[in-house]
Coordinates of C-alpha atoms in Angstrom, one line a residue:
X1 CA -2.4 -65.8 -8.2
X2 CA 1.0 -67.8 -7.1
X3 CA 4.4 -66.2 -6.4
X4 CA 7.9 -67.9 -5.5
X5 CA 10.2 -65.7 -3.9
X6 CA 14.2 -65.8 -4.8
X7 CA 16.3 -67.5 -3.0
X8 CA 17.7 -64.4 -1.2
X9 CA 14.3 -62.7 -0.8
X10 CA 14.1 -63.0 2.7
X11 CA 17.2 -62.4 4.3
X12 CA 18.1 -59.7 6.2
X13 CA 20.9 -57.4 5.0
X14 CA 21.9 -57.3 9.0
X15 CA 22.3 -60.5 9.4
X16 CA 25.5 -62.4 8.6
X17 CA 24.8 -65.0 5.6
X18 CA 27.9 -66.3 5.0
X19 CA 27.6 -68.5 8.1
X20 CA 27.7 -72.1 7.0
X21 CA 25.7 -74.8 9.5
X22 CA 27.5 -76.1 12.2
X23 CA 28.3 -74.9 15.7
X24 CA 28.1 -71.1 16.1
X25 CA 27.5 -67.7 18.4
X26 CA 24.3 -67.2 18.5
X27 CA 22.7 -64.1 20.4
X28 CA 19.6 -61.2 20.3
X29 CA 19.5 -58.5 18.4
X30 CA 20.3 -56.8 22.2
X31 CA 23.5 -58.7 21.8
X32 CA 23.8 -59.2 26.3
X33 CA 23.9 -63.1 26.2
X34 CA 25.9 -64.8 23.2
X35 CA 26.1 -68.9 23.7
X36 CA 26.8 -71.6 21.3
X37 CA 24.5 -73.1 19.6
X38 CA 24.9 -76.4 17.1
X39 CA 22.8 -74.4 13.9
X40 CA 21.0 -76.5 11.3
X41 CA 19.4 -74.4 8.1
X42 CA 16.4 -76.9 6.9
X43 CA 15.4 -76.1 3.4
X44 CA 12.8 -78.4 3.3
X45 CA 9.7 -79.5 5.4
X46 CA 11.3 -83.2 5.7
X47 CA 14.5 -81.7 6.8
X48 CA 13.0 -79.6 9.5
X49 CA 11.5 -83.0 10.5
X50 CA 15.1 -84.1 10.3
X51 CA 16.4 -81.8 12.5
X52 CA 13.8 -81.6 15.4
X53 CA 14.2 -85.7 15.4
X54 CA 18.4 -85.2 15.8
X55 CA 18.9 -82.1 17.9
X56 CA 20.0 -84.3 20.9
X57 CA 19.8 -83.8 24.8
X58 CA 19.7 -80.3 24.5
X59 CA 16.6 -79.9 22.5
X60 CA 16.4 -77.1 19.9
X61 CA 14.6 -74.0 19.2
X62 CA 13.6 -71.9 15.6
X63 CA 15.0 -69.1 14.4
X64 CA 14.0 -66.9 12.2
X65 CA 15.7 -63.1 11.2
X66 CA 17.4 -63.1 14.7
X67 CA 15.3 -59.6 16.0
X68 CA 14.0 -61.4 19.4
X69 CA 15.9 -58.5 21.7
X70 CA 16.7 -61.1 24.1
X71 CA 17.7 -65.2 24.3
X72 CA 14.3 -66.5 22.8
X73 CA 15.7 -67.9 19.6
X74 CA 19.3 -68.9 21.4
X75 CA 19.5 -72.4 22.8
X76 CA 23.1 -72.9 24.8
X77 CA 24.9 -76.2 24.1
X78 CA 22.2 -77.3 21.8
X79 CA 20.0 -76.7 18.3
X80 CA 19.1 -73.4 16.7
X81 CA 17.0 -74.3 13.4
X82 CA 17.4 -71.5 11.5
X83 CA 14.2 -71.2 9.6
X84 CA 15.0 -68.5 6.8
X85 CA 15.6 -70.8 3.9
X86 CA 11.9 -72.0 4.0
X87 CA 11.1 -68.8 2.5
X88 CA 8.4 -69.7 -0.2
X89 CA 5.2 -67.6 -1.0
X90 CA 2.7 -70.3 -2.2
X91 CA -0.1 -68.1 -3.0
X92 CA -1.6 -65.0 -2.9
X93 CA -5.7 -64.4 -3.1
X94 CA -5.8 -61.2 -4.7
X95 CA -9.7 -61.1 -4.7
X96 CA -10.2 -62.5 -1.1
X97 CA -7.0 -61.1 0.8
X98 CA -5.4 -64.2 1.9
X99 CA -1.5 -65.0 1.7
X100 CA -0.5 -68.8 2.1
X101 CA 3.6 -69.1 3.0
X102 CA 6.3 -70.1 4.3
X103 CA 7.4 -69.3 8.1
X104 CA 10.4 -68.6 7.1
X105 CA 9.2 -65.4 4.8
X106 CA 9.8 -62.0 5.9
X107 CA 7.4 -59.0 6.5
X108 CA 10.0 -57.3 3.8
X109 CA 9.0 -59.6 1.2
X110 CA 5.3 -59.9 1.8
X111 CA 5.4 -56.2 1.2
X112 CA 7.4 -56.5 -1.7
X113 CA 4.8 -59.0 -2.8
X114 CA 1.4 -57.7 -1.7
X115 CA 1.8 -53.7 -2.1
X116 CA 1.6 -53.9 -5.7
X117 CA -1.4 -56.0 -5.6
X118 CA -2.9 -53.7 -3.3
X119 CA -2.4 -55.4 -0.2
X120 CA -0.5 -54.8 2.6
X121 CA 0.4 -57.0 6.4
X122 CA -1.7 -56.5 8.8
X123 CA 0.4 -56.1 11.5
X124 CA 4.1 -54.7 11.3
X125 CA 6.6 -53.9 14.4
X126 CA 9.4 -51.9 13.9
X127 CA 11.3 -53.7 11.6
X128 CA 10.2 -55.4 8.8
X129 CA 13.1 -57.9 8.8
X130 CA 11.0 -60.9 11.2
X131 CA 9.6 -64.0 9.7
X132 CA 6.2 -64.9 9.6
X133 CA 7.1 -67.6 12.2
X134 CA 8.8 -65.3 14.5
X135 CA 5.7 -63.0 14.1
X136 CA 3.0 -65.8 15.3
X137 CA 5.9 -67.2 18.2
X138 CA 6.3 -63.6 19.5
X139 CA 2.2 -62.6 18.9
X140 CA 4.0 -58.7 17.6
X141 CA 2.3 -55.9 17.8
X142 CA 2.0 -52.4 16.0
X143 CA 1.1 -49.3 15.7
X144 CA -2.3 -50.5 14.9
X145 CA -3.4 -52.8 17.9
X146 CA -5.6 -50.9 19.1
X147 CA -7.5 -51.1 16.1
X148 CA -6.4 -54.7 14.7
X149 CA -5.4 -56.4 17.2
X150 CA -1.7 -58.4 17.2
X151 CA 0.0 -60.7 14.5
X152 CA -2.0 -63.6 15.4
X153 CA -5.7 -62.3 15.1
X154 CA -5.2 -62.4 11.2
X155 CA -3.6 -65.8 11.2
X156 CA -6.4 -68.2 9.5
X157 CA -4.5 -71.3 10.4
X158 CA -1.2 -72.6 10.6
X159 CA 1.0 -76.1 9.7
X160 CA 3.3 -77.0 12.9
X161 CA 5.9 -79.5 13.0
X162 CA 5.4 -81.1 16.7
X163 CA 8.1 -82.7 18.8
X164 CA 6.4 -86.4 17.8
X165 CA 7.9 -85.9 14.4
X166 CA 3.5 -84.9 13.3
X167 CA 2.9 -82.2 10.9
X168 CA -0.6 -80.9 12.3
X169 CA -2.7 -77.8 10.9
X170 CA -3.7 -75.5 13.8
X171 CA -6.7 -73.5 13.6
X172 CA -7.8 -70.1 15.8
X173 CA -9.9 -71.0 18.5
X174 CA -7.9 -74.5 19.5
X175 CA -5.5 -74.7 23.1
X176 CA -2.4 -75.6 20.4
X177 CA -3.0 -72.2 18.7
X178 CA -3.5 -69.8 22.0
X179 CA 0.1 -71.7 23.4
X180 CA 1.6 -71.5 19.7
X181 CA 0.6 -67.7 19.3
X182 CA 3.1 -66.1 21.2
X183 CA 4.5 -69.2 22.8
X184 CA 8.0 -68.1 21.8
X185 CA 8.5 -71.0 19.8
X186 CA 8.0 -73.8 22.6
X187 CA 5.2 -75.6 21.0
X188 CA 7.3 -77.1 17.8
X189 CA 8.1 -75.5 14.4
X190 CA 5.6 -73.2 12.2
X191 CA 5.9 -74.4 9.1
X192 CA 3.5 -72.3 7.1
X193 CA 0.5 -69.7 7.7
X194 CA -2.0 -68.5 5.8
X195 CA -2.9 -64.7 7.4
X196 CA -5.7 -62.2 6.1
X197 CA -4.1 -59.0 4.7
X198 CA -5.2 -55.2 4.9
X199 CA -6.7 -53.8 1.9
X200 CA -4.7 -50.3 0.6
X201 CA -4.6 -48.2 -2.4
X202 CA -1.2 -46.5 -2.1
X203 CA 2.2 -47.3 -0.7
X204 CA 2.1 -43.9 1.2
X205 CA 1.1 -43.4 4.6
X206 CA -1.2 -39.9 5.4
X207 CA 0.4 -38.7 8.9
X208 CA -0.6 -36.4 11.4
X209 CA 2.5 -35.2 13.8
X210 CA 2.3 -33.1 17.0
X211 CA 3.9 -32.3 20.1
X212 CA 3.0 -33.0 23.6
X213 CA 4.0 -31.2 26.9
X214 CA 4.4 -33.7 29.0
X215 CA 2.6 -37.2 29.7
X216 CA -0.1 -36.5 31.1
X217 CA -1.1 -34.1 28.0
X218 CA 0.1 -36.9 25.8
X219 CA -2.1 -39.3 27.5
X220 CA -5.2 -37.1 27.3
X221 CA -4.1 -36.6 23.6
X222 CA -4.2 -40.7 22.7
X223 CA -7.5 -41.1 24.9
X224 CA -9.7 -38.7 23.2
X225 CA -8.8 -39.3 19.5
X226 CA -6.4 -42.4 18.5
X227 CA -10.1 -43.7 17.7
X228 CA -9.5 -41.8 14.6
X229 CA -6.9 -43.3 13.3
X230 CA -5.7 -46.9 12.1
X231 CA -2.0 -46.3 13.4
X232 CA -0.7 -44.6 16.6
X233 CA 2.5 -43.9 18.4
X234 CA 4.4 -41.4 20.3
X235 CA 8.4 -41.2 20.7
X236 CA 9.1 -39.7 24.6
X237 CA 12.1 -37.8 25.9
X238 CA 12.5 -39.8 29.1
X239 CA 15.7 -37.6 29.7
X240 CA 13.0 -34.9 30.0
X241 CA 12.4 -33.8 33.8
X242 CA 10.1 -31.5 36.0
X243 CA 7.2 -29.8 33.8
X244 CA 8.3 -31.5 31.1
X245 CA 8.8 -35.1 31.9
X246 CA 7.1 -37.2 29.6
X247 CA 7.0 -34.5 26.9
X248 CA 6.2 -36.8 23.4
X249 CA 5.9 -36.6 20.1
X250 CA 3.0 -38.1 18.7
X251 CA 2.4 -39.6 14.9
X252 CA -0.7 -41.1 13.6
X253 CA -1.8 -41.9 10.5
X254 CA -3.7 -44.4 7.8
X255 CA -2.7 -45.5 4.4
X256 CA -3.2 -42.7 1.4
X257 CA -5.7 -43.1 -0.8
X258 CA -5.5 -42.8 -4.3
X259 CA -6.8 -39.7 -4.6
X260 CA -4.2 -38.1 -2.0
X261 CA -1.7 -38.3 -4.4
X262 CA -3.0 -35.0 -6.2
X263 CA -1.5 -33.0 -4.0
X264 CA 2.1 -34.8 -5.2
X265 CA 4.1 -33.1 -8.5
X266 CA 1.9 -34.4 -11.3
X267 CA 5.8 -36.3 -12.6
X268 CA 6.3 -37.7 -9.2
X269 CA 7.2 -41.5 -9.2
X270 CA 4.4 -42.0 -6.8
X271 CA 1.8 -40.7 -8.6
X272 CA 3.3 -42.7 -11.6
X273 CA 3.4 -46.1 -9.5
X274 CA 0.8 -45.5 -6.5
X275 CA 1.7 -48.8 -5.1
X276 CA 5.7 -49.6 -6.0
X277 CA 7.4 -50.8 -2.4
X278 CA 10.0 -48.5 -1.9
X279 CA 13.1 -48.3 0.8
X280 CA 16.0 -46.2 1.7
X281 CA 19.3 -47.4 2.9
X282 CA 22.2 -45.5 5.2
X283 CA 25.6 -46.5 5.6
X284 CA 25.8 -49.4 8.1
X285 CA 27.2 -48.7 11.4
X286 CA 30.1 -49.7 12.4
X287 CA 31.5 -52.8 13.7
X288 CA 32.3 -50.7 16.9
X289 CA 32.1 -47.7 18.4
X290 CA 32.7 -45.8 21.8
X291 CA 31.2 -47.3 25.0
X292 CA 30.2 -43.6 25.6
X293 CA 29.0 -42.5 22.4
X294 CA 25.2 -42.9 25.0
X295 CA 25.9 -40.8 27.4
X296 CA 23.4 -38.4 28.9
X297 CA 25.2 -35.7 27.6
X298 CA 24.7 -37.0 23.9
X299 CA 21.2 -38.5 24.4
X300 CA 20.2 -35.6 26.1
X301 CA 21.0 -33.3 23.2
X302 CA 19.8 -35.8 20.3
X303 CA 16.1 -36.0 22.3
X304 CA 16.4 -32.0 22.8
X305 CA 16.9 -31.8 18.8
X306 CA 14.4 -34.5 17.8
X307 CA 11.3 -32.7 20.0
X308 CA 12.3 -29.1 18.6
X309 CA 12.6 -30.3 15.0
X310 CA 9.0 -31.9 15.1
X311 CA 6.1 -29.7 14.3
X312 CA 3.5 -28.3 17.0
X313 CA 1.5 -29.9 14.3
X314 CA 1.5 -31.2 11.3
X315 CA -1.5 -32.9 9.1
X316 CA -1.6 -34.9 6.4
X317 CA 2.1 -35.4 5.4
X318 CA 2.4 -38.0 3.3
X319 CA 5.4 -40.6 3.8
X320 CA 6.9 -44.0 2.1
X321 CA 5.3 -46.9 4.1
X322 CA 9.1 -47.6 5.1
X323 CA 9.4 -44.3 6.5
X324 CA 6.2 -44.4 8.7
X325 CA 6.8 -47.9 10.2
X326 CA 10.3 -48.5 9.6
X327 CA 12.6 -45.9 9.6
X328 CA 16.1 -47.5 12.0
X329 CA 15.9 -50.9 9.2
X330 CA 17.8 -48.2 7.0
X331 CA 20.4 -48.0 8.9
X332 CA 22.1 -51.7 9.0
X333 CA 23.5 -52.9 11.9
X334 CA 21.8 -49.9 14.2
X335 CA 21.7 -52.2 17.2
X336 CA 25.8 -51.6 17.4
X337 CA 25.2 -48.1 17.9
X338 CA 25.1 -49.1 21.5
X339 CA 28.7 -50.7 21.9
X340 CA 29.9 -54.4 22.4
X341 CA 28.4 -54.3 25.6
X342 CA 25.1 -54.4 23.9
X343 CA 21.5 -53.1 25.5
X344 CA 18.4 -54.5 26.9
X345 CA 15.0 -53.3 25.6
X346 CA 12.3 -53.0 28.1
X347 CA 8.6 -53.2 27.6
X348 CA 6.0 -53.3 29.8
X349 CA 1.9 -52.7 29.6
X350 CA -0.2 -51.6 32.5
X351 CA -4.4 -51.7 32.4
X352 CA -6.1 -48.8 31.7
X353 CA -7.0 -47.7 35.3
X354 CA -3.3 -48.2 36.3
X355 CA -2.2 -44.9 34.9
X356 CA -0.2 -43.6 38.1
X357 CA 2.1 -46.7 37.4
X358 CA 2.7 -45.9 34.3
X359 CA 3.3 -42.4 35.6
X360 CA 5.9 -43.3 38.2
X361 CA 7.8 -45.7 36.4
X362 CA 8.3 -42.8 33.7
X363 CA 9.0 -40.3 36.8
X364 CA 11.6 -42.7 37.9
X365 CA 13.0 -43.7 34.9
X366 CA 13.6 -39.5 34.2
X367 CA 15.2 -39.1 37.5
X368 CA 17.5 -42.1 36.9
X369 CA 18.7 -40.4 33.7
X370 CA 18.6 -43.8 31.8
X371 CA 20.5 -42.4 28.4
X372 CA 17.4 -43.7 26.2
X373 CA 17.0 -42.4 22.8
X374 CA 14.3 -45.2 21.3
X375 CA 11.3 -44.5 23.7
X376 CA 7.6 -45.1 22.7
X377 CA 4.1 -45.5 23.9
X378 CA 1.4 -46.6 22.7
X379 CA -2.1 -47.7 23.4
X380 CA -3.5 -51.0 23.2
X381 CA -6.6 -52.6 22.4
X382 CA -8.4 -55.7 23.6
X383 CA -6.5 -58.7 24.4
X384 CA -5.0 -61.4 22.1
X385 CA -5.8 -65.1 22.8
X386 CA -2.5 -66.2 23.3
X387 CA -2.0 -67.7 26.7
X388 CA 1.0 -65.6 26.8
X389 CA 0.3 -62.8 23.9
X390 CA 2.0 -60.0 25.6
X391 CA -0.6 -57.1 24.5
X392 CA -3.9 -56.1 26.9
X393 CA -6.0 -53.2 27.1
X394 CA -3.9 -50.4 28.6
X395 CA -0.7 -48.9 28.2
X396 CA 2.4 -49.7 26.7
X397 CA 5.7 -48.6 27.2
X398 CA 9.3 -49.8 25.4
X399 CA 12.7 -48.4 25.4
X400 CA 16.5 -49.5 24.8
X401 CA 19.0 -49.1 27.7
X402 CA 22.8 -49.6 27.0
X403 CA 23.2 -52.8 28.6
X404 CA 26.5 -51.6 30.9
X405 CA 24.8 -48.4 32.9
X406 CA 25.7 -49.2 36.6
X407 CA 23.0 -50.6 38.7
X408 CA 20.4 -51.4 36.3
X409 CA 19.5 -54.7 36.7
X410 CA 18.2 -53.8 40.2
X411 CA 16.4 -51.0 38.8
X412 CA 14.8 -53.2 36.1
X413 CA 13.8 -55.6 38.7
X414 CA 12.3 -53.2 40.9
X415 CA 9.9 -52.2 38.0
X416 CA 9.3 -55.5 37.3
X417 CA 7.6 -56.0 40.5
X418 CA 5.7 -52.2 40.4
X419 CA 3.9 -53.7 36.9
X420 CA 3.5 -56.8 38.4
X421 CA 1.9 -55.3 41.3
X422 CA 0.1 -52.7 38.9
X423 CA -1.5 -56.1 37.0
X424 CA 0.6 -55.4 34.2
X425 CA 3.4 -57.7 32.6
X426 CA 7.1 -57.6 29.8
X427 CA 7.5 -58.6 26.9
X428 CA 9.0 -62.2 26.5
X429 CA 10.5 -61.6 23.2
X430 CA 12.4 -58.3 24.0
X431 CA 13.2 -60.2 27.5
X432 CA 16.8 -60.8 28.8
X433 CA 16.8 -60.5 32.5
X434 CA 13.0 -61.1 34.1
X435 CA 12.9 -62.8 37.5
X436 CA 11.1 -66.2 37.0
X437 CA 9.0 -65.7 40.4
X438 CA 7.3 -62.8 38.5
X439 CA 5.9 -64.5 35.7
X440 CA 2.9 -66.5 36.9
X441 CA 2.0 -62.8 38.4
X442 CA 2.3 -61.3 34.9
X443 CA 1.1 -64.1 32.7
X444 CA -1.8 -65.9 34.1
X445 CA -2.4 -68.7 31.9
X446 CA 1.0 -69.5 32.5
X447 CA 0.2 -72.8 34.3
X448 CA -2.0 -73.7 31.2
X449 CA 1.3 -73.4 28.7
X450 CA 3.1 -75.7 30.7
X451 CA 0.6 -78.4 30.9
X452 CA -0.2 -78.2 27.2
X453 CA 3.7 -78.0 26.4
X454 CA 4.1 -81.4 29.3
X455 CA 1.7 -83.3 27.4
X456 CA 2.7 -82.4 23.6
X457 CA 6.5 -82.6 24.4
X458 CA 7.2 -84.8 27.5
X459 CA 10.9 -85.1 26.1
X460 CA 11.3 -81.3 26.6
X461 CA 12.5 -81.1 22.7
X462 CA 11.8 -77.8 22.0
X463 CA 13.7 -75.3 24.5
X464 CA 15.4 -72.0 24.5
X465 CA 17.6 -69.6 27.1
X466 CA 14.8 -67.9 27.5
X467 CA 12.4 -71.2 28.6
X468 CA 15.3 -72.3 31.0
X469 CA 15.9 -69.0 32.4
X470 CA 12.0 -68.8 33.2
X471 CA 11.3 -72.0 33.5
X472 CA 8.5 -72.3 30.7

């Protein structure tokens, strides 16, 4: 079976569309480190080709939906190739589970595809608003890694557009993939991808929900049974202190089965259309809003609410597929919740073994009082081949700072060097700030990426913020 998308089926209703190509402000969905950027929207594979052969002394980068937290997908002074008009889905294998598109495709529309064919992506962060190509750059992760695995363990091969002007087809298992998957876009241009999918007979989830005490309980909780479950994640109150620091709530769940939806009115829409992609939508936020609209004082209280309103514990709740994995993409523009001085995101994972760093970094994250409202943890499974895939076994940690709290750039840097000393490592694409002296500690085949990105792009072509900041 084939399917063409529409010519707006991609884009994301955040993102400003009315842009025309030419020089611009470009910056993360963080929004710390706007620069200008010269931005070129290929439509086709020959003008791609175009546009890496033109984008001049400064080299250029892709872009796709703009979610990188940080300056990944920003390139000062130079090219952004903004990747969303190459938006195509070629084909779909119904009987074999196998999509063949475009980069520039969105998770959104590959649900909006595949669910009613019974099919669904086999990885998802939090948003569905990334491209395909922004997926394989960044090697995401989701609930389910430590079951699946990240983006790029599903990808069956890939077309790249290399700074030599070559179109080559890169395969799992090859140097060019491990540096492409995850190699925040430093390698060349992903083109297309063909990715195996994840069989499902509904467009509902089945979650479990409970609380936890404190970390330690929530730790226990995750170790003994997240082997019983395909998805896995727990929100944390890191305003929380004493007893209670750490204190979670934890939701799990799988896709419903068919049969599940019995327990649903017998007139219910979703009993009617089992697999129809459905999405709610808020108002958008607001242009701007209050620098202290975050305090602790606010935070504090929302966090208080959001633990007392979950239940001790809840089973089998069923929820839209958007709810589950998704629920801040409906509420446009959430990311200026935080102010025009914007926010940093920080993630980090630590080896299992290495749980008293994870403990003291939430300790001294609780005593700092960092106003953080989008805190979660989550487990990870065995490692991704990337050379700098972000995800290994252990623990992982992510949550969104406003970007203007006094002193935090020293704090972040001193965790930076208690996970690097803990064997641990942050994520590159929700990275705005990391010390370059800490990355060979954190990434090890770090050397490896450079020599492989020397040899296939001696010109230095492809570069970002981010690469020049860390010197990739």
């Amino acid at each position: 079976m084939s399917a063409d998308t529409a010519p707006d089926a991609t884009r994301d209703p955040d993102a400003d569309w009315d842009t025309v190509t030419g020089w611009d402000t470009v910056t993360g969905w963080g929004r710390t480190a706007p620069t200008g950027a010269f931005v070129v929207r290929p439509r086709t594979y020959e003008e791609a080709a175009v546009a890496v052969r033109d984008c001049g002394v400064r080299g250029g980068i892709a872009r796709g939906l703009g979610r990188a937290y940080g300056d990944a997908a920003q390139n000062a002074g130079g090219a952004v190739l903004d990747m969303t008009a190459l938006d195509r889905v070629h084909a779909v294998d119904v009987s074999g589970g196998t999509v063949l598109c475009d980069a520039g495709v969105s998770l959104h529309r590959l649900m909006e595809v595949l669910l009613p064919l019974g099919w669904f992506v086999p990885v998802t962060p939090g948003t569905r608003y990334v491209t395909v190509g922004g997926a394989i750059g960044a090697d995401i992760h989701g609930k389910n890694h430590h079951v699946s695995g990240s983006f790029s363990r599903h990808v069956l091969s890939l077309e790249l557009l290399t700074a030599d002007g070559r179109v080559r087809t890169v395969a799992p298992g090859t140097p060019l993939f491990e540096a492409t998957a995850g190699g925040m876009g430093l390698t060349g241009v992903i083109l297309t991808a063909t990715l195996r999918l994840q069989p499902v007979g509904t467009a509902l989830m089945s979650v479990d929900t409970e609380r936890a005490a404190d970390l330690d309980d929530l730790m226990a909780r995750l170790t003994a049974t997240d082997h019983r479950y395909r998805y896995s994640v727990a929100w944390i109150d890191l305003l929380a202190r004493g007893r209670a620091t750490g204190r979670a709530v934890l939701t799990r769940g799988d896709h419903a089965p068919l049969e599940a939806l019995g327990a649903l009115p017998a007139r219910s829409r979703a009993r009617r259309e089992p697999l129809a992609f459905r999405t709610s939508r808020l108002p958008a936020t607001p242009d701007f809003l209050p620098g202290g609209l975050l305090s602790r004082t606010t935070v504090g209280l929302f966090n208080e609410l959001w633990y007392r309103k979950a239940p001790r514990e809840s089973r089998g709740r069923l929820q839209r597929i958007s709810t589950f994995f998704h629920p801040l993409d409906g509420v446009p523009h959430w990311n200026r919740v935080y102010g025009r001085g914007g926010f940093v995101q920080y993630q980090f994972v630590v080896g299992h073994g290495r749980e008293e760093a994870l403990r003291s970094i939430v300790r001294r994250i609780s005593e700092r009082r960092c106003p953080s409202f989008l805190a979660v943890l989550k487990r990870f499974g065995e490692a991704d081949p990337g050379w700098l895939s972000f995800p290994v076994p252990g623990w992982t940690l992510a949550l969104d700072i406003p970007a203007g709290l006094p002193g935090l750039g020293a704090f972040l840097d001193e965790l930076d060097e208690e996970v690097a000393d803990a064997g641990g490592r942050v994520y590159l694409a929700k990275d705005s700030r990391l010390r370059p002296d800490l990355l060979a500690a954190m990434y090890p085949r770090l050397d490896d990426f450079r020599a492989l990105r020397a040899e296939l792009d001696p010109r230095g072509v492809f570069v970002s913020d981010l690469a020049r900041r860390l010197a990739l």
